[in-house]
Coordinates of C-alpha atoms in Angstrom, one line a residue:
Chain A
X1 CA 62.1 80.2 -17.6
X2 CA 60.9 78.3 -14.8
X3 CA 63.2 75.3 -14.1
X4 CA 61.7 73.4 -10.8
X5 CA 58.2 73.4 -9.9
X6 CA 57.0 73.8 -6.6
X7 CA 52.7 72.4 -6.6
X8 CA 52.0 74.9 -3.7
X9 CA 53.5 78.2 -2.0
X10 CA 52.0 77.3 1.2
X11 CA 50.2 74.7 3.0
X12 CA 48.5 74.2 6.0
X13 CA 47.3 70.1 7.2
X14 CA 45.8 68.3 10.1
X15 CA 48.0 65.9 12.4
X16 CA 47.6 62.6 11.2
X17 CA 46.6 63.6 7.5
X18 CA 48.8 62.2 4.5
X19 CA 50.6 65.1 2.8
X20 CA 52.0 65.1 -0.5
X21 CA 54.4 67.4 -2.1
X22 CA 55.0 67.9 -5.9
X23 CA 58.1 68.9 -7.4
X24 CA 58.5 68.9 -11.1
X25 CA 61.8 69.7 -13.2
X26 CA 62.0 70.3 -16.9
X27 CA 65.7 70.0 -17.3
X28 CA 65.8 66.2 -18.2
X29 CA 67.9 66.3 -14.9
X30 CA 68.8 62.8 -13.7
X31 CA 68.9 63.5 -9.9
X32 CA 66.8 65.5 -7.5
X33 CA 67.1 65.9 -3.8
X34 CA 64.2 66.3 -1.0
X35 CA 65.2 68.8 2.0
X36 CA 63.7 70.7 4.8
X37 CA 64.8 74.1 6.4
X38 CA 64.5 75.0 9.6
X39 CA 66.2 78.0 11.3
X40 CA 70.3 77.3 12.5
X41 CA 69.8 74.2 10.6
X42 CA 70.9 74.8 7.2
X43 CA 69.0 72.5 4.5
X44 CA 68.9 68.5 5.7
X45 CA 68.5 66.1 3.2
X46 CA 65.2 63.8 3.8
X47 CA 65.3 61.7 0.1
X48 CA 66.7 61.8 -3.1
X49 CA 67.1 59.8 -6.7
X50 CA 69.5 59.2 -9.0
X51 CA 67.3 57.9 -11.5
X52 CA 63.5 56.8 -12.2
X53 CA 62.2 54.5 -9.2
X54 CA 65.5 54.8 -7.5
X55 CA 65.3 56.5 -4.3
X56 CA 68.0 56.6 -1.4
X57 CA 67.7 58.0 2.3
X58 CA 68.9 60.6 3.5
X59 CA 70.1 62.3 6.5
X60 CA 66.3 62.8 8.3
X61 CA 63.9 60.4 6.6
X62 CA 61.8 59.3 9.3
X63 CA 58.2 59.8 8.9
X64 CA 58.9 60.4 4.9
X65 CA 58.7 58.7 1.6
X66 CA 59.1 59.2 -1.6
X67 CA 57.8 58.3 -5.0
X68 CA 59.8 58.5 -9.0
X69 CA 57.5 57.1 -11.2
X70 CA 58.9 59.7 -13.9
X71 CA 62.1 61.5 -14.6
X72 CA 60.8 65.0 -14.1
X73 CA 58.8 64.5 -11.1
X74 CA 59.5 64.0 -7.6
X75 CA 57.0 63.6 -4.8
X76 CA 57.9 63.4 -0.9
X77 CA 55.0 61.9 1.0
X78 CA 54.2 62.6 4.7
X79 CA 52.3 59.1 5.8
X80 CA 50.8 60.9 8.7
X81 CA 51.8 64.3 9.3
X82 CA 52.7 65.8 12.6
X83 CA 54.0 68.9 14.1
X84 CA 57.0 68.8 14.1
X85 CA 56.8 68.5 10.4
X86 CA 56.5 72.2 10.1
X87 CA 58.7 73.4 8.2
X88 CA 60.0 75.1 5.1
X89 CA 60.4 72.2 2.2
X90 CA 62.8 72.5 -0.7
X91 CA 63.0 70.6 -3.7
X92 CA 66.3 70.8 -6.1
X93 CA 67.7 69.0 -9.4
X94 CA 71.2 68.5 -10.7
X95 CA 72.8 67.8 -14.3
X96 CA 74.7 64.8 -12.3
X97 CA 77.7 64.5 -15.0
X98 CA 77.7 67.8 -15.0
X99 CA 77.8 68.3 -18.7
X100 CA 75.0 70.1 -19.3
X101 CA 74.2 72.4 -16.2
X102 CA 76.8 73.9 -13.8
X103 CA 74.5 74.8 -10.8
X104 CA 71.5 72.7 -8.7
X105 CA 68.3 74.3 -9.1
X106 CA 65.6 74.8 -6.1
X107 CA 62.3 74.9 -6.4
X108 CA 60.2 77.9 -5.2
X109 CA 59.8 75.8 -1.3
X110 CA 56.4 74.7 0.5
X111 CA 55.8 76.3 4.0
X112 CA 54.3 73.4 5.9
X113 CA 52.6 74.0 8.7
X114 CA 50.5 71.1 11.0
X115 CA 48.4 72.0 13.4
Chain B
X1 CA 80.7 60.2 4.9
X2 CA 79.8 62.8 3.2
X3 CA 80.1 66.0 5.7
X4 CA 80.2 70.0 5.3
X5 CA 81.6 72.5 8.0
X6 CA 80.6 76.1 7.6
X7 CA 81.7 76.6 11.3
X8 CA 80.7 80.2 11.6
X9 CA 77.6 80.5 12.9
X10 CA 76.9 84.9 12.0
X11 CA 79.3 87.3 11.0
X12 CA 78.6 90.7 11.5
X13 CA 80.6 93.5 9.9
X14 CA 79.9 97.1 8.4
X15 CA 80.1 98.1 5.3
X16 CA 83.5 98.2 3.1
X17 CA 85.1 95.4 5.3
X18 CA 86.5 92.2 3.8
X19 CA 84.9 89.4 5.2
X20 CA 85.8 85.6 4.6
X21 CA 82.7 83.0 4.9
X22 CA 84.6 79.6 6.0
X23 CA 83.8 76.4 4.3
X24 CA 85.1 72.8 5.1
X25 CA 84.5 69.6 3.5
X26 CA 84.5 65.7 4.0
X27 CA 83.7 63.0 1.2
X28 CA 84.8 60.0 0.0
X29 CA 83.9 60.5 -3.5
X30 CA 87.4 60.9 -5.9
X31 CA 85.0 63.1 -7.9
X32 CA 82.6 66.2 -6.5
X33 CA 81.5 69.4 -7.3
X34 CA 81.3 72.1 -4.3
X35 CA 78.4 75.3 -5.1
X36 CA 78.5 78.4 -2.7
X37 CA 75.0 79.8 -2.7
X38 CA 73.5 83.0 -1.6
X39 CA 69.6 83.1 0.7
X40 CA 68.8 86.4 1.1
X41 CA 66.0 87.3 3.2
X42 CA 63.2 86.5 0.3
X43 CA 64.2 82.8 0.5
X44 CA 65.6 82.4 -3.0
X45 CA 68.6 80.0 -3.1
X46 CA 71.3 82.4 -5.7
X47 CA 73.6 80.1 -7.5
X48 CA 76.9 82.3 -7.3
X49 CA 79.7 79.6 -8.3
X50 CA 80.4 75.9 -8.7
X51 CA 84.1 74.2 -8.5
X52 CA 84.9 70.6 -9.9
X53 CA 87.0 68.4 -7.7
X54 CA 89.8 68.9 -10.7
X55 CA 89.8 72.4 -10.9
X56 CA 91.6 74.0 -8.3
X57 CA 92.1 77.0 -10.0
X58 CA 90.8 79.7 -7.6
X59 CA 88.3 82.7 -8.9
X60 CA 87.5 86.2 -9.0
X61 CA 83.9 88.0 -9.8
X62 CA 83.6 91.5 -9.1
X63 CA 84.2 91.4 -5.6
X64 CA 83.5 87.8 -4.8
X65 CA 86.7 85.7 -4.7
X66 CA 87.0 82.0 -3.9
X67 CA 89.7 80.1 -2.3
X68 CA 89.7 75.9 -2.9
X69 CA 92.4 74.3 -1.4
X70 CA 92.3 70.3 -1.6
X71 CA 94.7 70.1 0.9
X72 CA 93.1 71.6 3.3
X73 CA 89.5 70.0 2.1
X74 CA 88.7 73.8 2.0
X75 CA 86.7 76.0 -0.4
X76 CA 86.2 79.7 1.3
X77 CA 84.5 82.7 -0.1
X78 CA 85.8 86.0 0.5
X79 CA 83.4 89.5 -0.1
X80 CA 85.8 92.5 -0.8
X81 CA 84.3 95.7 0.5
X82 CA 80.9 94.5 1.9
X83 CA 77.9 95.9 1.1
X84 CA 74.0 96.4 2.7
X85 CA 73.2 94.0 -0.1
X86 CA 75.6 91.2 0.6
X87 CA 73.7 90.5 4.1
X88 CA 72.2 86.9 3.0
X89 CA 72.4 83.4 4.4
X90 CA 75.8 81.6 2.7
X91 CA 75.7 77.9 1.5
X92 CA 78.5 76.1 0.4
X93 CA 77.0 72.3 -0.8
X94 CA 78.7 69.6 -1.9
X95 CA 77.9 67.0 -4.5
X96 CA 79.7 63.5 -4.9
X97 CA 79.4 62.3 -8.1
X98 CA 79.9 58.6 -6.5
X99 CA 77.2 59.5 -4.4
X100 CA 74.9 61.0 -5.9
X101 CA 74.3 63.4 -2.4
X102 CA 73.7 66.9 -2.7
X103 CA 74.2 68.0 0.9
X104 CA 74.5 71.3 3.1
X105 CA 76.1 72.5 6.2
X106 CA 74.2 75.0 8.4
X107 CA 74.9 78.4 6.7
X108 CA 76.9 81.1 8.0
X109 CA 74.4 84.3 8.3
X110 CA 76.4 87.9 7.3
X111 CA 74.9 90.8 8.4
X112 CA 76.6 94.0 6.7
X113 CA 75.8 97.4 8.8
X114 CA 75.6 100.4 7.4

């Protein structure tokens, strides 16, 4: 029953290193969304697409990019990771027309940290 | 812009009381679609309603209630007699269809005492 697919639980990476993050969806969903949380914050929107190899900014996309090369998948790249990248990081989907789905569905989320 | 309030910060009330989690929105977009979700400590996001920007018809579930008011750019959540169980972290996103953002305001945080 698992709807959006987080590749790890938990990670831990060097300053500097390049991190990537997975997120897969198996709901044929047009859009997905990249965020971070981080406590009193609520959820800020890094990236997201509307469609394959569309991407748009979002509120906080320094030091981020992203890559659609299919529809299900969804992968937010950290070019050169650095502490104050820690951080929770969640991953959601949405039935856009809103047709086929009523709610946005999150992924599972990837603790970050950088040391 | 596309822009959500939830201007209260934590709410702290004991068990039985009514409590009313405030959300305010901004957008541009002549269609949306506004969620309210539920964190609880585990970290789970809880889907627990969605309203289209046509459908003003407000809503009851169990306890739950929900208040959208276009007027007033408002779509508020109200918990009838609280419970332990209700303490969580609230969301209330919106999505503009014209958009295509899916975006969050800070959270309110409810803590229900015993």
């Amino acid at each position: 029953d698992v709807k959006v697919t987080q590749s790890s639980r938990y990670l831990v990476k060097r300053t500097g290193e390049k991190v990537f993050l997975e997120c897969v969806q198996d709901m044929d969903h047009e859009n997905m969304f990249w965020y971070r949380q981080d406590p009193g914050l609520g959820l800020r929107l890094i990236y997201f697409s509307y469609d394959v190899k569309m991407k748009e900014k979002g509120d906080i996309p320094e030091g981020y990019s992203v890559s659609r090369e299919k529809k299900e998948r969804f992968s937010l790249i950290l070019e050169s990771a650095s502490t104050n990248q820690t951080s929770m990081y969640l991953c959601a989907s949405i039935d856009g027309q809103g047709a086929r789905s009523t709610e946005a569905f999150f992924g599972q989320g990837t603790r970050l940290t950088v040391v | 812009a596309q822009k959500v309030t939830q201007a209260q910060t934590e709410i702290s009330v004991v068990e039985k009381e009514d409590v009313t989690l405030d959300c305010v929105y901004e957008t541009r977009d002549t269609t949306y679609y506004l969620f309210w979700y539920k964190q609880p400590p585990s970290g789970e996001l809880v889907f627990l309603i969605r309203r289209n920007s046509f459908d003003e018809q407000n809503e009851i579930s169990g306890r739950y209630s929900w208040n959208f008011q276009k007027s007033t750019s408002s779509f508020n959540f109200t918990i009838t007699a609280s419970q332990v169980v209700d303490s969580a972290v609230y969301f209330c996103p919106l999505f503009g269809r014209g958009t295509d953002k899916l975006i969050f305001g800070t959270g309110t945080r409810l803590q229900v005492f015993p």
